[in-house]
Each structure stands twice: as structure tokens, then as C-alpha cells.
Amino acid sequence: MVELEHVSKYYGVTRALEDVTCRIQKGEIVGFLGPNGAGKSTAMKIITTYTAPSRGKARVGGLDVLERPLDVRRMIGYLPETVPLYDDMLVREYLEFMGQARHLNGKLKSRLNWVVEACGLESVLQRKISVLSKGFKQRTCLAQALIHDPEVLILDEPTSGLDPLQIIGIRQLIRNLAHEKTIILSTHILSEVANVADRILVVNQGRLVADGSFDDLIDQVSDKNSIYLAIRGTRKELQDGLKGIQEVRETAADSDTPRGVSGMHVYYSEKIDMVKKLNELIRERGWEVVEFHRERLSLEDSFIRLTRADSGKPDSGASEKKKGGGR
Amino acid sequence: MKDIAIIFNREFRAYFYSPIAYVFSIIFIVLNASIYMFHFFFFGNADMRSFFSSLPLVLGLIFIPAISMRLWSEEKKLGTIELLLTLPMKTESIVLGKFLASLLFYLVALAGTLSIPILLLFLGRPDFGPIFGGYFGAVLLGAYFLSVGIFISSFFSDQIVSLIITSLVCGFLTLIGWQYVPMVIDGWIPGLGEFLYNYVGVTRHFNDIERGVIDMKSIVFFLTFTALFIYLNAKFLERRKY
């Protein structure tokens, strides 16, 4: 449904996007993830035809954004990051204007009623936009993006400024829409991407550094297999026991355990059944197990690793946290 | 055409959301009427010569920049330009819709000065030829200045900067049409002042029409430049993408 083919964008000498290629299928919810200035918004602006790629091709529904911009725009609903609204208009006037500008004609009334209900705007419909809270402004802008029932929805920071209940509501709305629409969203809230998106595209310094599901991303950056084991006993006792397993590559003590309990992160690189080996060790030593589980990187850790690795900076933050025993 | 009407509707209404438009309209009417009344009582002529002779400067320096400053600058400042230029509308339609809304607002304000010829009708026997000509010229001149102002506002997100630059440009276009300004320029660069007077300055063309001489050359001059700046505005907004 949405394709970027070797897309680059330069603002003067500043690189905003560099050779980005991706294909987003119909019905997918894709999350753009990346630090500030990574190029997420630029990619969205290219898809919406607001800006043109310096190199490469961008297509929506098979149509080139430069050759058929008006047809592309008909397919797209867009919520920009800045939540642009005409402050001097009433919410109803604004939505009617956007509906007319989207050529809804006879469908305007029914679509207006639908977005007002879907975005929870009944109570502010006759209010001036300038007096709305940030949350209502966000929802009004989301409503204009939905009013023409677009095939592709581009949402730049859709839940920014909303309270937790509103965030849950908008996430649910996005999930409901996903069955029939292609949704591309960008956010700084990592948990939001993990909760809503089927697929995550990580952009850093203008380049696409990862593309896959939440699990794929974590697997991509996890260079070590890791198990956490905590027993009632001393650290030395635990360390001595682990030394007996040849395949253990590295251990890191957990300093944040209750008195009388020792914990250790056990890293191993070979493809062996480490759980079985540790179980045998526990039985052999007669340890009382307090905690025993496989460890996975969090999305935050994966994000830091992906973006730092790409920037050429050391991955200190992620590994320190791991070795410090963050769980 | 429908797209032009949709944008026109929003833009024309927007003028009445803000008090600035009312303030400038009142200033425009009061200022023009005051200048006129001073001449009327001083010289006692039942014509509108003094009104139309000061009109280009009043329009170019104050009123037109005040009307046109918000048209793109406000969109840029609010960020609504991003939504506007991703609507399924041609950029030319959006620019034309904005231009026509500002033109109608100007015409409403200009209509406020019709009290002067009505007053003249009661006080004397005015020659309505030059008065009709003057109003016709004022419409053409206003349209030209507005196209310049809208074009300039597309460069800046700050309305005040748009206002000042438009004032300077329209002021220049007016002054260059006065006879002694080109003479000064000719003194620096021979031939340049005369060229600007003939082909760029608006006053000479406006004066022709205002005298009741409906010269096609002057009409074509105003319409051509108005269309040119509307076209340039649309092209500039399209080029911005790259």
C-alpha cells in the first residue's frame, strides 16, 4: 500500500533521510521509531506529498507521490506532529471545512457524526478551538484525519498530550481501524509502538536501521542468550556452581537482591539447553531457587542498542543496566 | 472551481473572526474620508480627485499589507499549511481562493467610502465619469497589491514581517509611478527611472483610469501583474517541496 524505494531527502547539505526502502502492506499498523531528528516526520511528509524526495520513489496505492499527488492525497488522512488547527473556528466548523475540502459532499453529515463519536468530541462541538485543552485539540486533529475514511492513516505522535484514559481510547480506535486501513504512526513512547504496531521501523540519522516485529527487533539486537538465576545462599556459592558449566560465557552479579539471596545473570553464546544444565546444577547442589527465568531485552534496551550502534557510540547504557541487574 | 469556493468561504469568514480586520477597515475608511474632507472644505470642489490621488499610497502602505499579511504567514505559524497543502486540491485553487476572499474583503471596505460620492450628489453636481473610473481603478489597483501581498506572505511565518515587506514593495510601486522619483533614479542610473516609471510603477496607470480614461493598456497592466503574482505564489509553494 505504501512503498519507499531508496528514498533520500536533503535540506541543503543536511541529510534528513538516506536511502530508505520499505514496503507497508494494506491493513498493517507500522510504527516509526527513532530519536528526535531521526527522519521519521520527513518520511511521513514525503508519503503525504507535503515534501518531495530528493532521490528515490515514494508510492501510495501504487501511485507515485510526485506524479499523482492529488490522487495520493485522497487516500491519506494525516495528523501532523504540530496538531495544526484554525484556532478561530468552532470544532464543528473546522471539521465541516475539512470534510468539504475532502469532497465528502452528501456523506459529510454521516462522516461528521461518525468522527465526532469515535473521537469523543460531542461535548466540544460548538466550542472555539482556541479554548480547547491539548487533549481535545489532538482529538479534533485526529478527527479531521479520519473524516474522509482514508485508506492510509499517517499519525505523527497521535497520543501526545492525552491523559492515560484518552491514550487507551485512541489506541483502541487505532486498533479498530487497523482491520480496514493501513496505519503509519510515529511516537517517542516506546510502549505505544509495542502495544499498537504490528511492525516497527527504527530510523536513526536518516537511515532505516531495523525493520520487523517487536520480537524480531529484540532478537536482532540480542547478541547473547541470557538467564537470570537467584538462589537462597551466598554469591560465592552461586558463582562456584556456575563455573562448573563450561558453556557459560559470562556472569554478572545482581546487587539488588534481598538479604540472604544471591542473583546472577548468566550469559551463554552456544546453542545449548542451558535451562536443563542449570536445573541439573540446582538439583545437584540442592539450592533453594528464588527466581529463575529467561531474560529478554526490553524495547527500550533494543531501541538504545539499535540507535547507538548505528551512531557508532558505545552501547554502555544498555549493558550497564543489564549488568546492574535491572529487571 | 468548487475548491476555490471552499477556500474562499473559510478565508473570507476568517477576516471577521479577528478584530484586526475591523480596525483596519475603519482606519481605511476614516483616513480616506478625512483626507478627502480636508480637500473638499478647503477647495470646495465637488469631485473625488483628492480621494483617488492619495488612495494608492494609503492602500499600498497600510491597508493592503494589513489584509494580505495573514493569508500565508498565519498558516505557516499555526502549521496549518501542512494540512492545507496535503488536501486534494491544486495549489493554484488554494491561492485563488485566498486571493478572492481578500479581494472581496477589500471591496467591502472600499464600498464603505461610497458615502463620499453619495454626499457629493446632495451637495453639488459631480461628474460621475471620473468617479466611476476612480473606483474601477481602485479595484484593479487593490487586486494587484493584494496579489503582491499574498505572494510576499508566503515567504514569512511572521505576519508583521509580511506587513512591513509588503508595505515597502507596494510603497515602491506607488512612488516609482510619481514623476520626480524616476528622475532621481535616472540621475544615478540613466534610463532605469524611466523604465521603472513606464513598466513597473502603478500610479501612472491608475491615474489614467481614475481620470475616466479607460485605457486598455492600463487595464492589461494591472490584470497581467495580478495574474503573474498569483501564478508565482502557487509556483513558489510547489517549489517549497523540493
XYZ file of C-alpha atoms in Angstrom:
569
model
C 0.000 0.000 0.000
C 2.868 2.387 0.870
C 6.295 1.970 -0.677
C 9.509 3.864 -0.216
C 12.202 2.905 -2.695
C 15.729 4.166 -1.990
C 14.279 7.440 -0.743
C 16.702 10.178 0.327
C 15.887 13.696 1.407
C 18.309 16.551 1.861
C 17.572 20.024 3.194
C 20.515 21.893 1.732
C 23.505 19.955 3.000
C 21.585 18.433 5.914
C 20.654 14.806 5.442
C 17.145 14.021 6.690
C 16.706 10.602 5.050
C 19.244 8.364 3.359
C 18.367 5.501 1.043
C 15.276 4.302 2.898
C 13.460 1.364 1.383
C 10.372 -0.244 2.875
C 7.029 -1.632 1.815
C 3.962 -1.424 4.026
C 1.071 -3.755 3.252
C -2.626 -2.960 3.408
C -4.040 -3.386 6.903
C -0.651 -3.187 8.629
C -0.021 -0.908 11.604
C 3.551 0.263 11.333
C 5.340 2.275 13.990
C 8.145 4.653 13.084
C 10.566 4.768 15.962
C 13.650 6.917 16.301
C 15.266 9.698 18.296
C 14.408 13.335 17.628
C 15.619 14.456 14.222
C 15.965 10.864 13.015
C 13.869 11.464 9.907
C 10.507 9.967 10.958
C 8.500 13.108 10.254
C 10.348 13.673 6.978
C 9.370 10.185 5.820
C 5.752 10.961 6.738
C 5.839 14.308 4.939
C 7.093 12.561 1.798
C 4.302 9.969 1.948
C 1.682 12.720 2.391
C 3.173 14.663 -0.591
C 3.950 17.671 1.601
C 7.594 17.398 0.698
C 9.310 15.722 -2.221
C 12.113 13.152 -2.004
C 15.496 14.355 -3.232
C 16.142 10.864 -4.614
C 14.170 7.654 -4.923
C 10.488 6.896 -5.337
C 7.579 7.016 -2.920
C 4.282 5.398 -3.842
C 0.927 5.136 -2.134
C -1.575 2.624 -3.516
C 0.810 2.161 -6.438
C 0.705 5.893 -7.314
C 3.849 7.998 -7.343
C 3.624 10.892 -4.859
C 5.198 13.313 -7.340
C 3.283 12.235 -10.445
C -0.198 11.819 -8.904
C -0.168 13.964 -5.733
C -3.906 14.740 -5.720
C -4.886 11.060 -6.032
C -2.403 10.154 -3.289
C -3.825 12.867 -1.010
C -7.353 11.491 -1.477
C -6.165 8.192 0.002
C -4.423 9.706 3.008
C -5.539 11.037 6.374
C -2.788 12.966 8.117
C -2.281 14.046 11.695
C 0.897 16.177 11.775
C 3.056 16.336 14.871
C 2.287 20.018 15.477
C -1.518 19.452 15.645
C -2.301 22.317 13.280
C -5.779 23.796 13.765
C -7.512 27.077 12.956
C -7.895 28.492 16.452
C -10.578 30.955 15.408
C -13.044 28.293 14.214
C -15.552 26.198 16.119
C -14.791 22.471 16.199
C -17.887 21.793 14.042
C -16.937 24.495 11.521
C -13.408 23.140 11.280
C -14.499 19.552 10.701
C -17.098 20.671 8.154
C -14.433 22.689 6.330
C -12.054 19.713 6.239
C -14.907 17.454 5.090
C -15.803 19.852 2.279
C -12.150 20.198 1.327
C -12.021 16.381 1.149
C -15.009 16.464 -1.238
C -17.347 14.466 1.003
C -20.460 16.248 -0.336
C -23.512 14.118 0.588
C -21.561 11.950 3.033
C -20.392 14.901 5.114
C -23.099 14.716 7.770
C -22.787 10.988 8.402
C -18.979 11.094 8.433
C -19.024 14.105 10.747
C -21.276 12.240 13.173
C -19.004 9.195 12.996
C -15.744 11.057 13.742
C -17.355 13.105 16.487
C -18.426 9.911 18.221
C -15.210 7.990 17.503
C -13.003 10.802 18.797
C -15.280 11.782 21.699
C -15.898 15.355 20.563
C -19.646 15.661 21.310
C -19.121 17.944 24.301
C -16.890 20.463 22.466
C -18.505 20.567 19.036
C -19.759 24.142 19.452
C -16.624 25.398 21.194
C -13.918 27.559 19.713
C -10.735 25.553 19.032
C -8.595 28.159 20.810
C -10.217 27.350 24.176
C -9.867 23.550 23.911
C -7.493 21.564 26.101
C -4.481 19.957 24.418
C -6.201 16.579 24.513
C -9.309 17.848 22.723
C -7.175 19.673 20.164
C -5.341 16.415 19.496
C -8.647 14.596 19.070
C -10.053 17.317 16.798
C -6.992 16.999 14.582
C -7.319 13.218 14.590
C -10.981 13.625 13.610
C -10.050 15.673 10.527
C -7.596 12.938 9.532
C -10.388 10.364 9.708
C -13.297 12.347 8.318
C -12.952 11.121 4.732
C -12.447 7.492 5.765
C -8.944 7.320 4.229
C -7.251 4.082 3.192
C -3.960 5.204 4.693
C -3.670 6.955 8.024
C -0.463 8.818 8.872
C -0.277 9.742 12.541
C 2.679 11.719 13.842
C 2.671 11.388 17.648
C -1.068 10.604 17.883
C -1.307 10.361 21.677
C 0.906 13.272 22.628
C -0.808 15.468 25.221
C -3.534 12.978 26.101
C -4.282 11.667 29.573
C -3.940 7.896 30.224
C -7.635 7.170 29.654
C -7.655 9.109 26.401
C -4.482 7.294 25.308
C -6.186 3.945 25.863
C -9.204 5.198 23.885
C -7.106 6.388 20.930
C -5.064 3.175 20.917
C -8.264 1.170 20.824
C -9.568 3.333 17.987
C -6.341 2.763 16.040
C -6.595 -0.990 16.593
C -10.232 -0.998 15.438
C -9.338 0.940 12.306
C -6.446 -1.367 11.505
C -8.656 -4.053 10.012
C -9.553 -1.853 7.079
C -6.736 0.716 6.909
C -3.009 0.966 6.633
C -1.727 2.940 9.600
C 1.689 4.510 9.936
C 2.397 6.155 13.254
C 5.418 7.688 14.822
C 5.893 8.111 18.509
C 8.514 8.615 21.166
C 6.550 6.407 23.541
C 8.129 3.012 23.037
C 5.406 1.102 24.844
C 2.876 2.609 22.461
C 4.627 1.115 19.454
C 4.882 -2.230 21.226
C 1.169 -2.065 22.109
C -0.263 -0.887 18.840
C 2.068 -1.650 15.932
C 2.390 -4.969 14.098
C 5.716 -3.872 12.743
C 8.357 -1.393 13.838
C 10.676 0.632 11.603
C 13.575 2.117 13.522
C 15.037 5.211 11.891
C 18.258 6.784 13.049
C 20.194 9.651 11.479
C 18.048 9.350 8.377
C 18.660 5.641 7.841
C 16.390 2.688 8.411
C 18.323 0.636 10.965
C 15.747 -2.031 11.762
C 12.516 -3.337 10.333
C 10.461 -6.075 11.911
C 8.053 -7.122 14.609
C 8.679 -6.352 18.265
C 10.175 -9.871 18.707
C 12.299 -9.553 15.562
C 13.822 -6.314 16.796
C 14.739 -7.751 20.142
C 16.238 -10.859 18.535
C 18.150 -8.651 16.125
C 19.995 -6.814 18.884
C 20.284 -9.624 21.419
C 23.809 -10.915 20.851
C 23.792 -13.079 23.972
C 21.383 -15.582 25.390
C 20.749 -14.844 28.994
C 19.125 -16.485 32.011
C 18.614 -14.983 35.427
C 19.038 -17.240 38.461
C 18.582 -16.246 42.095
C 19.026 -18.684 44.999
C 18.938 -18.524 48.735
C 22.670 -18.609 49.522
C 25.885 -16.722 49.027
C 27.166 -15.178 45.838
C 30.347 -17.278 46.037
C 28.303 -20.439 46.284
C 26.384 -19.483 43.138
C 29.490 -18.393 41.242
C 31.362 -21.608 42.084
C 28.437 -23.670 40.903
C 28.174 -21.788 37.588
C 31.916 -22.184 36.955
C 31.232 -25.870 36.561
C 29.192 -25.285 33.399
C 31.636 -24.850 30.521
C 29.153 -23.157 28.150
C 28.598 -20.185 30.492
C 30.413 -17.338 28.765
C 29.919 -14.593 31.285
C 28.114 -13.892 34.516
C 27.032 -10.631 36.090
C 26.038 -10.389 39.715
C 22.771 -8.753 40.650
C 23.466 -6.379 43.527
C 19.797 -5.597 44.050
C 18.658 -8.755 45.839
C 17.177 -9.189 49.334
C 19.414 -10.242 52.211
C 20.372 -13.909 52.025
C 19.558 -14.138 48.351
C 22.113 -14.056 45.521
C 21.248 -13.428 41.909
C 23.262 -13.788 38.720
C 22.722 -13.027 35.039
C 24.099 -15.995 33.144
C 25.163 -15.321 29.532
C 25.889 -18.112 27.091
C 26.517 -17.968 23.378
C 26.266 -21.540 22.253
C 23.015 -23.113 21.269
C 22.644 -25.488 24.169
C 19.800 -26.217 26.539
C 21.100 -24.029 29.361
C 17.855 -24.365 31.314
C 18.412 -28.128 31.549
C 22.054 -27.646 32.596
C 21.101 -25.156 35.300
C 18.305 -27.428 36.534
C 20.809 -30.236 36.899
C 23.132 -27.914 38.823
C 20.302 -26.750 41.119
C 19.333 -30.368 41.894
C 22.962 -31.387 42.383
C 23.673 -28.517 44.819
C 20.281 -28.642 46.496
C 19.734 -24.880 46.039
C 16.503 -23.201 47.017
C 15.528 -21.243 43.885
C 14.079 -17.764 44.435
C 13.897 -16.693 40.766
C 14.760 -18.451 37.525
C 13.794 -17.106 34.085
C 14.999 -16.392 30.592
C 15.933 -12.771 30.064
C 14.937 -10.694 27.075
C 15.911 -7.150 26.222
C 13.175 -4.598 26.747
C 12.056 -2.475 23.796
C 13.888 0.444 25.405
C 17.136 -1.549 25.512
C 16.668 -2.688 21.929
C 15.988 0.878 20.813
C 19.086 2.196 22.584
C 21.230 -0.571 21.144
C 19.908 -0.072 17.624
C 20.286 3.690 17.599
C 23.628 3.778 19.423
C 25.150 1.024 17.353
C 24.188 2.989 14.253
C 25.669 6.186 15.639
C 28.926 4.412 16.390
C 28.611 5.170 20.110
C 29.392 2.552 22.747
C 26.426 0.562 23.985
C 27.197 1.394 27.566
C 23.729 2.337 28.715
C 22.127 -0.929 27.771
C 24.866 -3.242 29.038
C 25.340 -1.371 32.293
C 21.670 -1.696 33.010
C 21.836 -5.405 32.296
C 24.861 -5.975 34.427
C 23.485 -3.830 37.156
C 20.642 -6.266 37.449
C 17.751 -4.199 36.071
C 14.729 -6.399 35.699
C -13.896 25.855 -9.094
C -15.526 24.176 -6.092
C -12.176 24.037 -4.321
C -11.706 27.771 -4.869
C -15.154 28.368 -3.324
C -14.346 26.190 -0.264
C -11.106 28.070 0.451
C -12.750 31.417 -0.347
C -15.502 30.710 2.211
C -13.094 29.875 5.002
C -10.774 32.773 4.292
C -13.499 35.388 3.958
C -15.103 34.275 7.228
C -11.687 34.279 8.905
C -11.442 38.043 8.370
C -14.444 38.533 10.607
C -13.131 36.252 13.369
C -10.402 38.764 14.126
C -10.828 42.378 15.321
C -7.764 43.428 13.303
C -9.795 43.387 10.089
C -12.479 45.638 11.563
C -9.875 48.013 12.960
C -8.026 48.354 9.656
C -11.284 48.748 7.703
C -12.374 51.579 9.966
C -8.923 53.198 9.754
C -9.055 52.881 5.965
C -12.475 54.499 5.672
C -11.821 57.225 8.255
C -8.366 58.087 6.884
C -9.558 58.328 3.290
C -12.664 60.263 4.251
C -10.606 62.673 6.404
C -8.079 63.381 3.656
C -10.937 63.923 1.264
C -12.966 66.151 3.589
C -9.947 68.376 4.211
C -9.617 68.990 0.441
C -13.364 69.243 -0.016
C -13.812 72.008 2.536
C -10.520 73.727 1.666
C -11.015 73.861 -2.122
C -14.780 73.347 -2.310
C -14.645 71.085 -5.394
C -17.432 68.529 -5.869
C -15.124 65.816 -7.212
C -13.093 62.945 -5.749
C -9.692 63.841 -7.202
C -8.010 64.219 -3.813
C -9.505 60.929 -2.612
C -8.180 58.940 -5.560
C -4.800 60.683 -5.656
C -3.989 59.639 -2.098
C -5.557 56.171 -2.467
C -2.525 54.291 -3.922
C -0.332 55.334 -1.001
C -2.982 54.566 1.643
C -3.658 51.179 0.057
C -0.040 50.267 -0.571
C 1.397 51.380 2.748
C -1.326 50.396 5.205
C -4.487 48.713 4.121
C -3.458 46.046 1.598
C -0.463 44.809 3.665
C -2.823 44.538 6.674
C -5.282 42.404 4.685
C -2.731 40.199 2.979
C -0.239 39.645 5.820
C -2.115 36.769 7.459
C -3.008 34.817 4.343
C 0.047 32.549 4.287
C 2.037 33.775 7.295
C -0.671 32.626 9.696
C -0.881 29.216 8.001
C 2.877 28.878 8.398
C 2.852 29.946 12.022
C -0.030 27.648 13.005
C 1.367 24.796 10.897
C -1.976 24.523 9.074
C -0.101 24.957 5.796
C 0.930 21.313 6.173
C -2.702 20.181 6.147
C -3.783 22.721 3.552
C -1.133 21.644 1.065
C -1.909 17.952 1.594
C -5.606 18.401 0.767
C -6.680 17.004 -2.603
C -6.718 20.489 -4.150
C -4.467 22.183 -6.654
C -2.201 24.800 -5.109
C -3.486 27.302 -7.678
C -7.054 26.787 -6.383
C -5.963 27.429 -2.803
C -4.077 30.604 -3.777
C -7.006 31.843 -5.878
C -9.482 31.134 -3.063
C -7.364 33.166 -0.662
C -6.871 35.963 -3.189
C -10.587 36.267 -3.965
C -11.515 36.276 -0.260
C -9.056 39.102 0.415
C -10.293 40.958 -2.688
C -13.912 40.744 -1.522
C -12.928 41.977 1.932
C -11.139 44.913 0.300
C -14.181 45.628 -1.854
C -16.397 45.674 1.255
C -14.077 48.247 2.860
C -13.907 50.225 -0.390
C -17.705 50.194 -0.514
C -17.598 51.978 2.856
C -16.192 55.040 1.048
C -19.201 55.227 -1.269
C -20.681 57.599 1.297
C -18.445 60.287 -0.291
C -19.981 60.254 -3.812
C -23.451 59.947 -2.238
C -22.690 63.067 -0.180
C -21.440 64.843 -3.321
C -24.684 64.028 -5.056
C -26.536 66.029 -2.430
C -24.044 68.880 -2.175
C -23.243 69.572 -5.818
C -23.222 68.255 -9.356
C -20.275 65.894 -9.531
C -19.036 64.418 -12.809
C -19.608 60.723 -12.250
C -17.299 59.631 -15.122
C -14.065 60.153 -13.156
C -15.706 58.791 -10.003
C -16.678 55.507 -11.719
C -13.233 55.436 -13.325
C -11.606 56.032 -9.951
C -13.460 53.186 -8.289
C -12.739 50.871 -11.221
C -9.051 51.777 -10.959
C -9.169 51.246 -7.190
C -10.474 47.700 -7.736
C -7.696 46.916 -10.234
C -5.016 48.539 -8.065
C -6.255 46.732 -4.930
C -6.240 43.392 -6.756
C -2.664 43.983 -7.936
C -1.392 44.982 -4.499
C -3.205 42.041 -2.908
C -1.561 39.570 -5.298
C 1.809 41.068 -4.330
C 0.941 40.915 -0.600
C -0.222 37.293 -0.685
C 2.904 36.307 -2.590
C 5.111 38.038 0.000
C 3.223 36.487 2.937
C 4.083 33.016 1.610
C 7.733 33.689 2.437
C 7.317 34.544 6.114
C 5.725 32.955 9.156
C 5.690 36.305 10.975
C 2.738 38.471 9.941
C 4.479 41.699 10.942
C 7.429 40.947 8.670
C 4.978 40.223 5.832
C 3.217 43.520 6.527
C 6.429 45.552 6.513
C 7.851 43.968 3.349
C 4.522 44.326 1.528
C 4.340 47.975 2.610
C 7.842 48.592 1.277
C 7.180 46.859 -2.045
C 3.752 48.462 -2.625
C 5.124 51.805 -1.482
C 7.938 51.480 -4.013
C 5.493 50.504 -6.787
C 3.468 53.616 -5.984
C 6.357 56.073 -5.624
C 8.097 54.883 -8.778
C 4.976 55.973 -10.651
C 5.372 59.553 -9.412
C 7.259 61.705 -11.862
C 10.052 63.062 -9.699
C 11.149 59.718 -8.159
C 12.162 58.201 -11.542
C 14.006 61.427 -12.279
C 16.110 60.958 -9.155
C 16.821 57.326 -10.122
C 17.708 58.394 -13.655
C 20.257 60.694 -12.085
C 22.008 57.651 -10.599
C 21.496 55.145 -13.411
C 20.369 56.785 -16.658
C 17.289 55.124 -18.180
C 16.402 52.998 -15.167
C 13.991 55.513 -13.642
C 12.131 55.960 -16.903
C 11.921 52.178 -17.415
C 10.523 51.671 -13.904
C 8.070 54.552 -14.351
C 6.695 53.106 -17.578
C 6.665 49.391 -16.840
C 6.625 48.898 -13.051
C 5.073 51.953 -11.357
C 1.337 51.753 -10.759
C 0.458 55.419 -10.257
C 0.580 56.434 -13.931
C -1.724 53.556 -14.933
C -4.048 54.212 -12.007
C -4.201 57.930 -12.808
C -5.160 57.173 -16.431
C -8.145 55.103 -15.332
C -9.021 57.439 -12.457
C -9.342 60.362 -14.888
C -12.066 58.379 -16.608
C -9.805 57.354 -19.498
C -10.384 53.612 -19.742
C -7.111 52.734 -21.433
C -6.814 49.055 -22.298
C -3.045 49.217 -21.760
C -3.531 50.184 -18.118
C -6.202 47.524 -17.561
C -3.963 44.884 -19.147
C -1.067 46.143 -16.993
C -2.985 45.562 -13.741
C -4.551 42.253 -14.787
C -1.268 40.861 -16.106
C 0.709 41.671 -12.977
C -2.093 40.396 -10.710
C -2.191 37.075 -12.585
C 1.615 36.893 -12.580
C 1.898 37.224 -8.796
C -0.891 34.683 -8.198
C 0.913 32.286 -10.532
C 4.271 32.938 -8.841
C 2.674 32.344 -5.444
C 1.383 28.916 -6.484
C 4.713 28.007 -8.116
C 6.684 29.119 -5.080
C 4.537 26.974 -2.780
C 5.039 23.995 -5.112
C 8.798 24.552 -5.306
C 8.964 24.651 -1.496
C 8.574 20.856 -1.566
C 11.995 20.432 -3.107
